[in-house]
Coordinates of C-alpha atoms in Angstrom, one line a residue:
X284 CA -23.4 2.0 10.5
X285 CA -21.1 5.0 11.3
X286 CA -18.2 4.9 8.9
X287 CA -16.2 7.5 10.8
X288 CA -14.8 6.5 14.1
X289 CA -11.8 8.6 15.4
X290 CA -9.5 11.3 14.4
X291 CA -6.0 12.4 15.6
X292 CA -3.0 14.2 14.1
X293 CA -3.5 14.0 10.3
X294 CA -5.4 10.8 10.4
X295 CA -9.0 9.7 10.5
X296 CA -10.1 6.1 11.3
X297 CA -13.0 4.6 9.3
X298 CA -14.9 1.3 9.4
X299 CA -15.7 -0.9 6.5
X300 CA -18.7 -3.2 6.4
X301 CA -18.6 -6.9 5.3
X302 CA -21.5 -6.6 2.9
X303 CA -23.0 -10.0 2.1
X304 CA -20.9 -11.9 4.6
X305 CA -24.0 -13.5 6.1
X306 CA -24.7 -15.1 2.7
X307 CA -21.5 -17.1 2.7
X308 CA -21.7 -20.8 3.6
X309 CA -20.5 -21.9 7.0
X310 CA -17.4 -23.5 5.4
X311 CA -16.6 -20.2 3.5
X312 CA -17.0 -18.2 6.7
X313 CA -14.7 -20.5 8.6
X314 CA -12.2 -20.2 5.7
X315 CA -12.3 -16.4 6.0
X316 CA -11.8 -16.7 9.8
X317 CA -8.7 -19.0 9.5
X318 CA -7.2 -16.8 6.7
X319 CA -7.8 -13.8 8.9
X320 CA -5.9 -15.3 11.7
X321 CA -3.0 -16.0 9.3
X322 CA -3.3 -12.3 8.2
X323 CA -3.1 -10.9 11.7
X324 CA -0.1 -13.0 12.8
X325 CA 2.1 -11.1 10.3
X326 CA 1.8 -7.8 12.1
X327 CA 5.1 -7.9 14.0
X328 CA 7.0 -8.7 10.8
X329 CA 5.8 -5.4 9.2
X330 CA 6.7 -3.4 12.3
X331 CA 10.3 -4.9 12.3
X332 CA 10.7 -4.4 8.5
X333 CA 9.8 -0.7 8.8
X334 CA 12.5 0.0 11.4
X335 CA 14.7 -2.1 13.7
X336 CA 13.6 -0.4 16.9
X337 CA 9.9 -0.2 16.1
X338 CA 8.8 -3.2 18.1
X339 CA 10.7 -2.3 21.2
X340 CA 9.5 1.3 21.1
X341 CA 5.9 0.1 20.6
X342 CA 6.2 -2.2 23.6
X343 CA 7.8 0.5 25.8
X344 CA 5.0 3.0 25.0
X345 CA 2.2 0.5 25.3
X346 CA 3.5 -0.4 28.8
X347 CA 3.3 3.3 29.8
X348 CA -0.1 3.8 28.1
X349 CA -1.7 0.9 30.0
X350 CA -0.2 1.5 33.4
X351 CA -2.8 2.9 35.8
X352 CA -0.1 4.5 37.9
X353 CA 0.7 7.0 35.1
X354 CA -1.7 10.0 35.3
X355 CA -3.8 10.1 32.1
X356 CA -5.0 13.7 32.4
X357 CA -1.8 15.5 31.6
X358 CA -0.7 17.2 28.4
X359 CA 2.4 15.1 28.2
X360 CA 0.4 11.8 28.5
X361 CA -2.0 13.0 25.8
X362 CA 0.9 13.8 23.5
X363 CA 2.4 10.3 24.2
X364 CA -1.0 8.8 23.4
X365 CA -1.2 10.6 20.0
X366 CA 2.4 9.5 19.2
X367 CA 1.5 5.9 20.1
X368 CA -1.6 6.0 17.9
X369 CA 0.4 7.3 15.0
X370 CA 3.0 4.6 15.6
X371 CA 0.2 1.9 15.5
X372 CA -1.2 3.4 12.3
X373 CA 2.2 3.5 10.5
X374 CA 3.6 0.2 11.8
X375 CA 6.4 2.1 13.3
X376 CA 7.8 5.6 14.1
X377 CA 7.8 6.8 10.5
X378 CA 4.8 8.4 8.7
X379 CA 3.1 5.7 6.6
X380 CA 3.0 7.9 3.5
X381 CA 5.8 10.5 3.8
X382 CA 8.3 8.2 5.6
X383 CA 9.6 11.0 7.8
X384 CA 10.2 10.2 11.5
X385 CA 7.5 11.5 13.9
X386 CA 8.4 14.4 16.1
X387 CA 7.2 13.6 19.6
X388 CA 5.3 16.4 21.5
X389 CA 6.3 14.9 24.9
X390 CA 9.7 15.4 26.4
X391 CA 12.4 12.9 27.0
X392 CA 12.3 13.7 30.7
X393 CA 8.7 12.8 30.9
X394 CA 9.3 9.5 29.1
X395 CA 12.2 8.7 31.4
X396 CA 10.2 9.4 34.5
X397 CA 7.3 7.3 33.3
X398 CA 9.6 4.4 32.7
X399 CA 10.8 4.6 36.3
X400 CA 7.1 4.2 37.4
X401 CA 6.0 1.2 35.4
X402 CA 6.7 -2.4 36.1
X403 CA 10.2 -3.0 34.6
X404 CA 9.4 -6.6 33.8
X405 CA 6.9 -5.4 31.2
X406 CA 9.5 -3.3 29.4
X407 CA 11.4 -4.6 26.3
X408 CA 14.7 -4.8 28.2
X409 CA 17.5 -6.8 26.6
X410 CA 19.1 -9.5 28.8
X411 CA 20.8 -7.7 31.7
X412 CA 19.7 -4.2 30.4
X413 CA 18.7 -1.5 32.9
X414 CA 16.0 1.1 32.4
X415 CA 18.7 3.8 32.0
X416 CA 20.4 1.7 29.4
X417 CA 17.1 1.2 27.6
X418 CA 16.7 5.0 27.5
X419 CA 20.2 5.4 26.2
X420 CA 19.5 3.0 23.4
X421 CA 16.0 4.1 22.3
X422 CA 15.8 7.8 23.1
X423 CA 18.1 9.0 20.3
X424 CA 15.9 7.1 17.8
X425 CA 12.8 8.8 19.2
X426 CA 14.0 12.3 20.0
X427 CA 17.0 13.0 17.8
X428 CA 15.9 14.1 14.3
X429 CA 19.3 13.3 12.9
X430 CA 19.2 9.6 13.9
X431 CA 17.5 7.2 11.4
X432 CA 15.4 10.2 10.2
X433 CA 13.7 8.6 7.2
X434 CA 12.3 5.2 6.6
X435 CA 12.7 5.3 2.8
X436 CA 15.0 7.8 1.2
X437 CA 14.8 8.3 -2.5
X438 CA 16.9 11.5 -2.9
X439 CA 18.9 11.4 -6.1
X440 CA 22.6 11.2 -5.6
X441 CA 22.6 9.8 -2.0
X442 CA 23.3 6.3 -0.7
X443 CA 19.7 5.2 -0.5
X444 CA 20.4 2.2 1.6
X445 CA 22.7 3.9 4.1
X446 CA 20.2 6.8 4.5
X447 CA 17.0 4.7 4.8
X448 CA 15.9 3.4 8.2
X449 CA 13.9 0.5 6.9
X450 CA 15.2 -2.8 8.2
X451 CA 16.0 -4.6 5.0
X452 CA 19.8 -4.1 5.0
X453 CA 22.3 -4.3 7.8
X454 CA 25.8 -2.9 7.3
X455 CA 25.8 -2.7 3.5
X456 CA 25.9 0.3 1.2
X457 CA 23.7 0.8 -1.8
X458 CA 26.5 -0.2 -4.2
X459 CA 27.3 -3.3 -2.3
X460 CA 23.6 -4.4 -2.3
X461 CA 23.2 -3.7 -6.0
X462 CA 26.4 -5.5 -6.8
X463 CA 25.3 -8.5 -4.7
X464 CA 22.1 -9.0 -6.5
X465 CA 23.6 -8.3 -9.9
X466 CA 26.1 -11.1 -9.3
X467 CA 23.2 -13.4 -8.4
X468 CA 21.4 -12.5 -11.6
X469 CA 24.5 -13.1 -13.7
X470 CA 24.8 -16.6 -12.4
X471 CA 21.4 -17.4 -13.9
X472 CA 21.6 -15.3 -17.0
X473 CA 19.2 -16.4 -19.7
X474 CA 16.8 -17.8 -17.1
X475 CA 13.3 -17.4 -18.6
X476 CA 11.6 -17.9 -15.3
X477 CA 13.8 -15.8 -12.9
X478 CA 13.1 -15.6 -9.2
X479 CA 12.5 -12.2 -7.5
X480 CA 16.0 -11.8 -6.1
X481 CA 16.1 -10.5 -2.6
X482 CA 12.4 -10.4 -2.1
X483 CA 12.3 -12.4 1.2
X484 CA 15.5 -11.7 3.0
X485 CA 17.6 -9.2 4.9
X486 CA 21.0 -8.5 3.4
X487 CA 23.6 -8.5 6.1
X488 CA 27.3 -7.7 6.1
X489 CA 29.5 -8.9 8.9
X490 CA 33.0 -10.2 9.4
X491 CA 32.2 -13.2 7.2
X492 CA 31.1 -11.1 4.3
X493 CA 27.7 -10.3 2.8
X494 CA 24.9 -12.8 3.1
X495 CA 21.1 -13.1 3.1
X496 CA 19.1 -13.9 6.2
X497 CA 16.0 -15.5 4.6
X498 CA 12.6 -14.9 6.1
X499 CA 11.2 -18.4 6.7
X500 CA 9.9 -20.8 9.3
X501 CA 13.4 -21.7 10.1
X502 CA 15.1 -18.3 9.5
X503 CA 14.4 -14.8 10.3
X504 CA 10.9 -14.1 11.6
X505 CA 10.5 -17.8 12.2
X506 CA 8.0 -17.5 15.2
X507 CA 5.7 -15.2 13.3
X508 CA 5.8 -17.3 10.1
X509 CA 5.2 -20.6 12.0
X510 CA 2.0 -19.0 13.4
X511 CA 1.0 -18.0 9.9
X512 CA 1.6 -21.5 8.7
X513 CA -0.5 -23.0 11.5
X514 CA -3.6 -21.0 10.4
X515 CA -2.9 -21.6 6.7
X516 CA -2.9 -25.4 7.5
X517 CA -6.3 -25.0 9.1
X518 CA -7.5 -22.9 6.1
X519 CA -6.4 -25.6 3.7
X520 CA -8.6 -28.1 5.5
X521 CA -11.7 -26.0 4.6
X522 CA -10.6 -24.8 1.1
X523 CA -13.4 -24.3 -1.4
X524 CA -11.8 -26.6 -4.0
X525 CA -8.7 -28.7 -4.7
X526 CA -6.9 -25.9 -6.6
X527 CA -7.3 -23.5 -3.6
X528 CA -6.0 -26.2 -1.3
X529 CA -3.0 -26.7 -3.6
X530 CA -2.3 -22.9 -3.6
X531 CA -2.3 -22.8 0.2
X532 CA 0.0 -25.8 0.4
X533 CA 2.5 -24.1 -2.0
X534 CA 2.4 -21.0 0.2
X535 CA 3.1 -23.1 3.3
X536 CA 6.0 -24.9 1.6
X537 CA 7.4 -21.5 0.5
X538 CA 7.1 -20.1 4.0
X539 CA 8.8 -23.2 5.4
X540 CA 11.7 -23.1 3.1
X541 CA 12.0 -19.5 1.9
X542 CA 12.6 -21.0 -1.6
X543 CA 11.7 -18.3 -4.2
X544 CA 11.1 -20.9 -6.9
X545 CA 8.3 -22.2 -4.8
X546 CA 7.0 -18.6 -4.6
X547 CA 6.9 -18.5 -8.4
X548 CA 5.0 -21.8 -8.4
X549 CA 2.6 -20.4 -5.8
X550 CA 2.0 -17.2 -7.9
X551 CA 1.3 -19.3 -11.1
X552 CA -1.2 -21.5 -9.3
X553 CA -2.8 -18.5 -7.5
X554 CA -3.3 -16.7 -10.8
X555 CA -5.1 -19.7 -12.3
X556 CA -7.7 -20.1 -9.5
X557 CA -11.0 -18.5 -10.3
X558 CA -13.8 -20.7 -9.0
X559 CA -13.7 -20.0 -5.3
X560 CA -15.5 -16.9 -3.9
X561 CA -12.8 -16.5 -1.2
X562 CA -9.3 -15.3 -2.0
X563 CA -6.4 -13.8 -0.1
X564 CA -2.9 -12.2 -0.3
X565 CA -0.5 -13.2 2.3
X566 CA 3.3 -12.7 2.2
X567 CA 6.2 -10.5 1.2
X568 CA 4.7 -8.7 -1.7
X569 CA 5.1 -5.0 -2.5
X570 CA 8.6 -3.5 -2.7
X571 CA 7.7 0.2 -2.2
X572 CA 9.2 0.1 1.3
X573 CA 12.6 -0.7 -0.1
X574 CA 14.6 2.2 -1.6
X575 CA 16.0 -0.3 -4.1
X576 CA 12.6 -1.8 -4.8
X577 CA 13.7 -5.4 -4.1
X578 CA 12.5 -6.4 -0.6
X579 CA 8.9 -7.3 -0.1
X580 CA 7.0 -5.8 2.8
X581 CA 4.8 -8.3 4.6
X582 CA 1.1 -7.8 3.9
X583 CA -2.2 -9.7 4.2
X584 CA -5.7 -9.3 3.0
X585 CA -8.6 -11.7 3.1
X586 CA -11.4 -11.1 0.6
X587 CA -14.6 -12.5 -0.9
X588 CA -16.2 -11.5 -4.3
X589 CA -18.7 -8.7 -4.4
X590 CA -20.8 -10.5 -7.0
X591 CA -22.7 -7.4 -8.2
X592 CA -19.8 -5.1 -8.6
X593 CA -17.7 -7.9 -10.2
X594 CA -19.9 -7.7 -13.3
X595 CA -18.2 -4.3 -14.0
X596 CA -14.6 -5.6 -13.6
X597 CA -15.3 -8.8 -15.5
X598 CA -16.5 -6.8 -18.5
X599 CA -13.2 -5.0 -18.5
X600 CA -11.1 -8.2 -18.2
X601 CA -13.1 -10.0 -21.0
X602 CA -12.1 -7.2 -23.4
X603 CA -8.4 -7.0 -22.3
X604 CA -7.1 -8.0 -25.7
X605 CA -9.1 -5.2 -27.4
X606 CA -7.6 -2.6 -25.0
X607 CA -4.1 -4.0 -25.5
X608 CA -4.4 -4.0 -29.3
X609 CA -5.7 -0.4 -29.4
X610 CA -3.1 1.0 -26.9
X611 CA -1.3 4.1 -28.2
X612 CA 2.1 2.5 -27.4
X613 CA 4.6 1.1 -29.9
X614 CA 3.4 -2.3 -31.1
X615 CA 6.7 -3.8 -30.1
X616 CA 5.8 -3.2 -26.5
X617 CA 2.3 -4.6 -26.6
X618 CA 1.4 -8.1 -25.7
X619 CA 0.5 -10.0 -28.8
X620 CA -1.7 -12.3 -26.7
X621 CA -3.1 -11.2 -23.3
X622 CA -3.2 -14.2 -21.1
X623 CA -5.1 -14.9 -17.9
X624 CA -6.1 -11.3 -17.0
X625 CA -9.0 -11.5 -14.5
X626 CA -10.5 -8.7 -12.4
X627 CA -12.9 -8.9 -9.5
X628 CA -14.6 -6.4 -7.2
X629 CA -14.2 -7.8 -3.7
X630 CA -15.1 -7.1 -0.1
X631 CA -12.2 -7.0 2.2
X632 CA -12.8 -9.2 5.3
X633 CA -9.5 -8.6 7.1
X634 CA -6.5 -6.3 6.6
X635 CA -3.0 -6.9 7.9
X636 CA 0.6 -5.8 7.8
X637 CA 1.4 -3.2 5.1
X638 CA -2.4 -3.2 4.2
X639 CA -3.5 -2.1 7.7
X640 CA -4.7 0.3 8.9
X641 CA -4.1 2.2 5.6
X642 CA -4.9 0.1 2.6
X643 CA -4.9 0.1 -1.1
X644 CA -8.2 0.4 -3.0
X645 CA -7.0 -1.9 -5.7
X646 CA -4.4 -4.6 -6.2
X647 CA -2.8 -6.3 -9.2
X648 CA -0.6 -9.3 -8.7
X649 CA 1.7 -11.1 -9.1
X650 CA 4.5 -8.6 -9.7
X651 CA 6.9 -10.7 -11.7
X652 CA 6.7 -9.6 -15.4
X653 CA 7.4 -13.0 -16.8
X654 CA 4.5 -14.6 -14.9
X655 CA 2.2 -11.8 -16.1
X656 CA 3.2 -12.4 -19.7
X657 CA 2.9 -16.2 -19.6
X658 CA 0.2 -16.8 -17.0
X659 CA -1.7 -13.5 -16.5
X660 CA -2.6 -11.6 -13.4
X661 CA -5.4 -11.0 -10.9
X662 CA -6.8 -7.6 -10.3
X663 CA -9.1 -6.6 -7.5
X664 CA -11.0 -3.4 -6.6
X665 CA -12.0 -3.3 -3.0
X666 CA -15.6 -2.2 -3.1
X667 CA -16.3 -1.9 0.6
X668 CA -13.2 0.1 1.2
X669 CA -14.1 2.6 -1.6
X670 CA -17.6 2.7 -0.3
X671 CA -16.4 3.7 3.1
X672 CA -14.1 6.4 1.6
X673 CA -16.9 7.8 -0.5
X674 CA -19.4 8.0 2.4
X675 CA -16.8 9.8 4.6
X676 CA -15.9 12.3 1.9
X677 CA -19.4 13.4 0.7
X678 CA -20.3 16.9 1.9
X679 CA -17.0 17.7 3.6
X680 CA -16.4 20.9 1.6
X681 CA -13.2 19.8 -0.1
X682 CA -14.4 19.8 -3.7
X683 CA -16.3 23.1 -3.2
X684 CA -13.0 24.7 -2.0
X685 CA -10.7 23.5 -4.8
X686 CA -12.9 22.9 -8.0
X687 CA -12.9 25.9 -10.3
X688 CA -16.6 26.5 -11.0
X689 CA -20.1 25.2 -10.5
X690 CA -20.4 23.4 -13.8
X691 CA -17.2 21.4 -13.2
X692 CA -18.3 20.7 -9.6
X693 CA -21.7 19.4 -10.9
X694 CA -19.8 17.2 -13.4
X695 CA -17.7 15.7 -10.5
X696 CA -20.7 15.2 -8.3
X697 CA -22.6 13.4 -11.1
X698 CA -19.9 11.1 -12.3
X699 CA -17.0 11.2 -9.7
X700 CA -17.7 8.0 -7.8
X701 CA -18.4 5.9 -10.9
X702 CA -15.3 7.2 -12.7
X703 CA -13.0 6.9 -9.6
X704 CA -14.0 3.2 -9.3
X705 CA -13.6 2.7 -13.0
X706 CA -10.2 4.3 -13.2
X707 CA -9.1 2.0 -10.3
X708 CA -10.3 -1.0 -12.3
X709 CA -8.6 0.1 -15.5
X710 CA -5.4 0.9 -13.5
X711 CA -5.2 -2.5 -11.8
X712 CA -6.7 -4.8 -14.4
X713 CA -5.4 -3.4 -17.7
X714 CA -2.7 -0.9 -16.7
X715 CA -0.5 -3.1 -14.6
X716 CA -1.4 -6.1 -16.8
X717 CA -0.5 -4.4 -20.1
X718 CA 2.7 -4.2 -22.1
X719 CA 5.8 -6.3 -22.2
X720 CA 9.5 -6.0 -21.6
X721 CA 11.8 -6.5 -24.6
X722 CA 13.8 -9.7 -24.5
X723 CA 16.8 -9.2 -22.3
X724 CA 15.5 -6.3 -20.3
X725 CA 16.2 -6.5 -16.7
X726 CA 12.9 -6.1 -14.8
X727 CA 14.9 -4.2 -12.1
X728 CA 16.7 -1.9 -14.6
X729 CA 14.9 1.3 -13.5
X730 CA 16.1 0.8 -9.9
X731 CA 14.7 3.4 -7.5
X732 CA 12.5 4.9 -10.2
X733 CA 10.8 1.7 -11.2
X734 CA 7.9 2.0 -8.8
X735 CA 7.0 5.5 -10.0
X736 CA 7.3 4.6 -13.6
X737 CA 5.1 1.5 -13.1
X738 CA 2.4 3.4 -11.3
X739 CA 2.5 6.2 -14.0
X740 CA 2.1 3.5 -16.7
X741 CA -1.0 2.0 -15.0
X742 CA -2.6 5.4 -14.3
X743 CA -2.0 6.6 -17.9
X744 CA -3.5 3.5 -19.3
X745 CA -6.6 4.1 -17.2
X746 CA -6.8 7.8 -18.0
X747 CA -6.4 7.2 -21.8
X748 CA -9.2 4.5 -21.9
X749 CA -11.7 6.0 -19.5
X750 CA -12.4 8.6 -22.3
X751 CA -12.8 5.9 -25.0
X752 CA -16.2 5.4 -26.6
X753 CA -15.6 1.7 -26.1
X754 CA -16.5 2.2 -22.4
X755 CA -19.8 3.8 -23.3
X756 CA -20.4 0.9 -25.7
X757 CA -19.7 -1.6 -22.9
X758 CA -22.0 0.2 -20.5
X759 CA -19.2 1.1 -18.0
X760 CA -19.9 4.8 -18.2
X761 CA -23.2 6.4 -18.9
X762 CA -22.1 8.8 -21.6
X763 CA -19.2 10.5 -23.3
X764 CA -19.0 13.3 -20.8
X765 CA -18.3 11.2 -17.7
X766 CA -14.5 10.9 -18.2
X767 CA -14.1 14.7 -17.7
X768 CA -14.8 14.3 -14.0
X769 CA -11.8 12.0 -13.7
X770 CA -9.5 14.1 -15.8
X771 CA -10.3 17.2 -13.8
X772 CA -9.9 15.6 -10.3
X773 CA -6.7 13.8 -11.4
X774 CA -5.0 16.9 -12.7
X775 CA -6.1 19.0 -9.8
X776 CA -4.7 16.3 -7.4
X777 CA -1.4 16.0 -9.3
X778 CA -0.8 19.8 -9.5
X779 CA -2.3 21.0 -6.3
X780 CA -4.3 19.1 -3.8
X781 CA -2.1 16.1 -3.1
X782 CA 0.4 18.6 -1.6
X783 CA -1.7 18.6 1.6
X784 CA 0.3 15.4 2.3
X785 CA 3.7 17.1 2.1
X786 CA 5.4 18.9 4.9
X787 CA 6.5 22.5 4.1
X788 CA 9.9 22.5 2.5
X789 CA 9.8 18.8 1.7
X790 CA 10.0 17.1 -1.7
X791 CA 7.7 14.5 -3.1
X792 CA 9.0 11.0 -2.4
X793 CA 6.1 8.5 -2.2
X794 CA 5.9 6.6 -5.5
X795 CA 2.1 7.1 -6.2
X796 CA 2.4 10.8 -5.4
X797 CA 5.4 11.1 -7.7
X798 CA 3.5 9.3 -10.4
X799 CA 0.6 11.7 -10.2
X800 CA 2.8 14.8 -10.1
X801 CA 4.8 13.5 -13.1
X802 CA 1.7 13.1 -15.2
X803 CA 0.1 16.4 -14.2
X804 CA 3.2 18.5 -14.5
X805 CA 4.3 17.0 -17.8
X806 CA 0.9 17.6 -19.3
X807 CA 0.8 21.1 -17.9
X808 CA 4.1 21.9 -19.6
X809 CA 3.1 20.7 -23.0
X810 CA 0.9 23.7 -24.1
X811 CA -2.3 25.5 -23.6
X812 CA -4.4 22.6 -22.5
X813 CA -4.2 23.0 -18.7
X814 CA -4.1 26.4 -16.9
X815 CA -3.6 27.5 -13.4
X816 CA -5.9 30.5 -12.8
X817 CA -6.3 32.9 -10.0
X818 CA -9.7 34.0 -8.7
X819 CA -10.3 35.9 -5.5
X820 CA -6.7 35.3 -4.4
X821 CA -7.0 31.5 -4.9
X822 CA -5.5 29.2 -7.5
X823 CA -7.6 26.8 -9.6
X824 CA -7.0 24.3 -12.3
X825 CA -8.8 24.8 -15.6
X826 CA -8.8 22.2 -18.4
X827 CA -9.6 24.0 -21.7
X828 CA -9.4 21.0 -24.0
X829 CA -10.3 17.6 -22.7
X830 CA -9.7 15.8 -25.9
X831 CA -6.3 17.4 -26.3
X832 CA -5.5 16.3 -22.8
X833 CA -6.3 12.7 -23.7
X834 CA -3.8 12.9 -26.6
X835 CA -1.2 14.1 -24.1
X836 CA -1.9 11.1 -21.9
X837 CA -1.4 8.9 -25.0
X838 CA 1.9 10.5 -25.8
X839 CA 3.2 10.1 -22.3
X840 CA 1.9 6.6 -22.0
X841 CA 3.9 5.7 -25.1
X842 CA 7.1 7.1 -23.7
X843 CA 6.6 5.6 -20.2
X844 CA 5.9 2.2 -21.8
X845 CA 9.1 2.5 -23.9
X846 CA 11.1 3.3 -20.8
X847 CA 9.7 0.3 -19.0
X848 CA 10.1 -2.1 -22.0
X849 CA 13.6 -1.0 -22.8
X850 CA 14.8 -0.5 -19.2
X851 CA 15.8 3.1 -20.0
X852 CA 17.1 4.2 -16.6
X853 CA 18.4 7.6 -17.7
X854 CA 15.0 8.5 -19.2
X855 CA 13.2 7.3 -16.1
X856 CA 15.5 9.4 -13.9
X857 CA 15.0 12.5 -16.1
X858 CA 11.2 12.3 -16.1
X859 CA 10.9 11.7 -12.4
X860 CA 13.5 14.2 -11.2
X861 CA 12.2 16.9 -13.6
X862 CA 8.4 16.5 -13.1
X863 CA 7.7 14.4 -10.0
X864 CA 9.9 15.6 -7.1
X865 CA 10.0 19.3 -6.7
X866 CA 7.2 21.3 -5.0
X867 CA 6.2 24.9 -5.9
X868 CA 6.5 26.5 -2.4
X869 CA 3.9 29.2 -3.2
X870 CA 1.2 26.8 -4.4
X871 CA 2.1 24.5 -1.5
X872 CA 1.7 27.2 1.1
X873 CA -1.6 28.2 -0.4
X874 CA -3.0 24.7 -0.6
X875 CA -2.1 24.0 3.0
X876 CA -3.7 27.2 4.2
X877 CA -6.9 26.5 2.3
X878 CA -7.1 22.9 3.4
X879 CA -6.5 23.8 7.1
X880 CA -9.6 25.9 7.1
X881 CA -11.7 22.8 6.1
X882 CA -10.6 21.0 9.3
X883 CA -10.2 17.7 7.5
X884 CA -7.7 14.8 8.0
X885 CA -5.6 14.2 4.8
X886 CA -5.1 10.5 5.5
X887 CA -7.6 7.8 6.4
X888 CA -7.3 4.2 7.6
X889 CA -9.5 1.5 8.9
X890 CA -10.5 -0.4 12.0
X891 CA -10.9 -4.1 11.2
X892 CA -14.1 -5.9 12.1
X893 CA -13.7 -8.5 14.7
X894 CA -14.5 -12.1 13.6
X895 CA -15.8 -14.2 16.4
X896 CA -16.4 -17.9 16.1
X897 CA -19.6 -19.3 17.6
X898 CA -19.5 -22.8 18.9
X899 CA -22.2 -25.5 19.2
X900 CA -22.7 -28.0 22.0
X901 CA -20.0 -30.3 20.5
X902 CA -17.4 -27.5 20.5
X903 CA -17.5 -27.1 16.7
X904 CA -17.8 -23.8 14.9
X905 CA -21.4 -23.3 13.9
X906 CA -21.1 -19.6 12.8
X907 CA -18.8 -16.6 12.5
X908 CA -20.1 -13.4 14.1
X909 CA -19.0 -10.0 12.8
X910 CA -18.5 -7.3 15.4
X911 CA -17.9 -3.7 14.5
X912 CA -17.8 -2.2 17.9
X913 CA -14.1 -2.4 18.8
X914 CA -12.3 0.9 19.3
X915 CA -9.1 1.7 17.6
X916 CA -7.0 1.7 20.8
X917 CA -8.5 -1.6 22.0
X918 CA -7.9 -3.3 18.7
X919 CA -4.3 -2.2 18.6
X920 CA -3.6 -3.2 22.2
X921 CA -5.4 -6.6 21.6
X922 CA -3.3 -7.2 18.5
X923 CA -0.1 -6.4 20.4
X924 CA -1.1 -9.0 23.0
X925 CA -2.7 -11.7 20.9
X926 CA -0.4 -11.6 17.9
X927 CA 2.9 -10.6 19.4
X928 CA 5.4 -13.1 18.0
X929 CA 8.7 -11.2 17.7
X930 CA 8.8 -9.3 21.1

């Protein structure tokens, strides 16, 4: 199968294969199909969350793109096509990683003229609105760089709510939002099982004051949620076991009511289910899209266990207590008893919402610290996604350009894929699942810096332990040299190569990028362990003492865990702002120039397989066929037609 499908702008589309899907039972295949439908019906929610005009802009551009009266062989049309494809990829008009607004390469005059040509009944006109009025409303959002310019702003010292275009807040300031949720928390002070305040609502200020519009089957996003619930009901009817059916029922009740206590119940039951081969994530989960790290972006993924690769992850989870006990952090911040930590390698069967087309390669849930402490967590590494990434990257010239010498390159070629997968396992299963908050620490105390600190904590845990002889003993790495490949590529990425994803003159804002920059720059500053050398006019990373670097990782992990456990906002702010935000303009310019010559796309995403039910003579499903032939544009247009619930 060809894993590479299409490329445009800074993006490349790949395909992932459903390895072993044919070995699932008919009932399991049908369960995957029903859950996949529930996953795809959340798409419009994510678009709306990422910007209040996204859905209408998407509809407007799709109308032009599919109208045969519009000439398709002009430069302006091709520019509009690329803009639309980028919008599809990012679930809106903001870059999926950098969060900056796209700059269109077509003119406003061209767009206005095209809108006069198409059938106006297909346009997203408000009641009584004319085409001219539509232009007046939407054109500033598209063409004016000063209007709603950034989806998530994390610049220190600014009102992060007022300056972010994400659609989680309406009419409130950052201070008003923080005060609102602090008052809610104060009403339940001492609650040992707190809800995730604000996770599933839009905070709105109007003439009646400040209130929440809850996302539920009877609230905001009702039509989309009702469709999700319909397919969850069908999934419940073919659940693999009673516990799985109970989990789906709790999720349905949560969607119907918006009650976050029910979401806690759902998370607890979900963590405890291990017998089924099929699993899923569906809901308002990750908070990276909110500058205050409170609101959950909608996402979905359907998965089934990769039985062979899961042997690796289960080896890690079985030894979770050993890793916790030997962590270099202060014993006060360790979990005395690690509960319910499980890890599986899985095959993704369907991606949706904030996990599509760009997806994580690993997930650890639930996010609530108290549930992790009392009930444990589930970690997954998505084996068919990492496999697609690896196949697409081999032989593309990237490592040859940026790795310092042949011996280091040979080390990375030999161990890189194994150690990349292992670091993801350690990050998700042990890193996120490790440590504990001190009693009385607010889990949201680190505010806008919380996501970066949490990702740094998980990465450091993985980096520290990937070099431990315990991993050789467990058979997870072949020898004591393998870890060096991960150390080198991680530091090279944090100091240099991740800058290919930053626009000239911009700062680092995405939480995972900040985390890597923080770790790499902090370690670089600590002494003569990491050097930046110049050879033939090019900069390269050299690590002169790998064991000393491991000790630096240990020191930084201890401090990051302290910050997390104590809720030390000032220390988190200092670390992030000093090491994780600023970009060296000379290194940046050099890296961009070297990368450009490779003619590679810095970002990759995926086209979903199409799951097609096969019916017997009685009209009952007798098989689920997997089809990989759908093009990117066809899939996006089909989704906009079949799963349109909010426009």
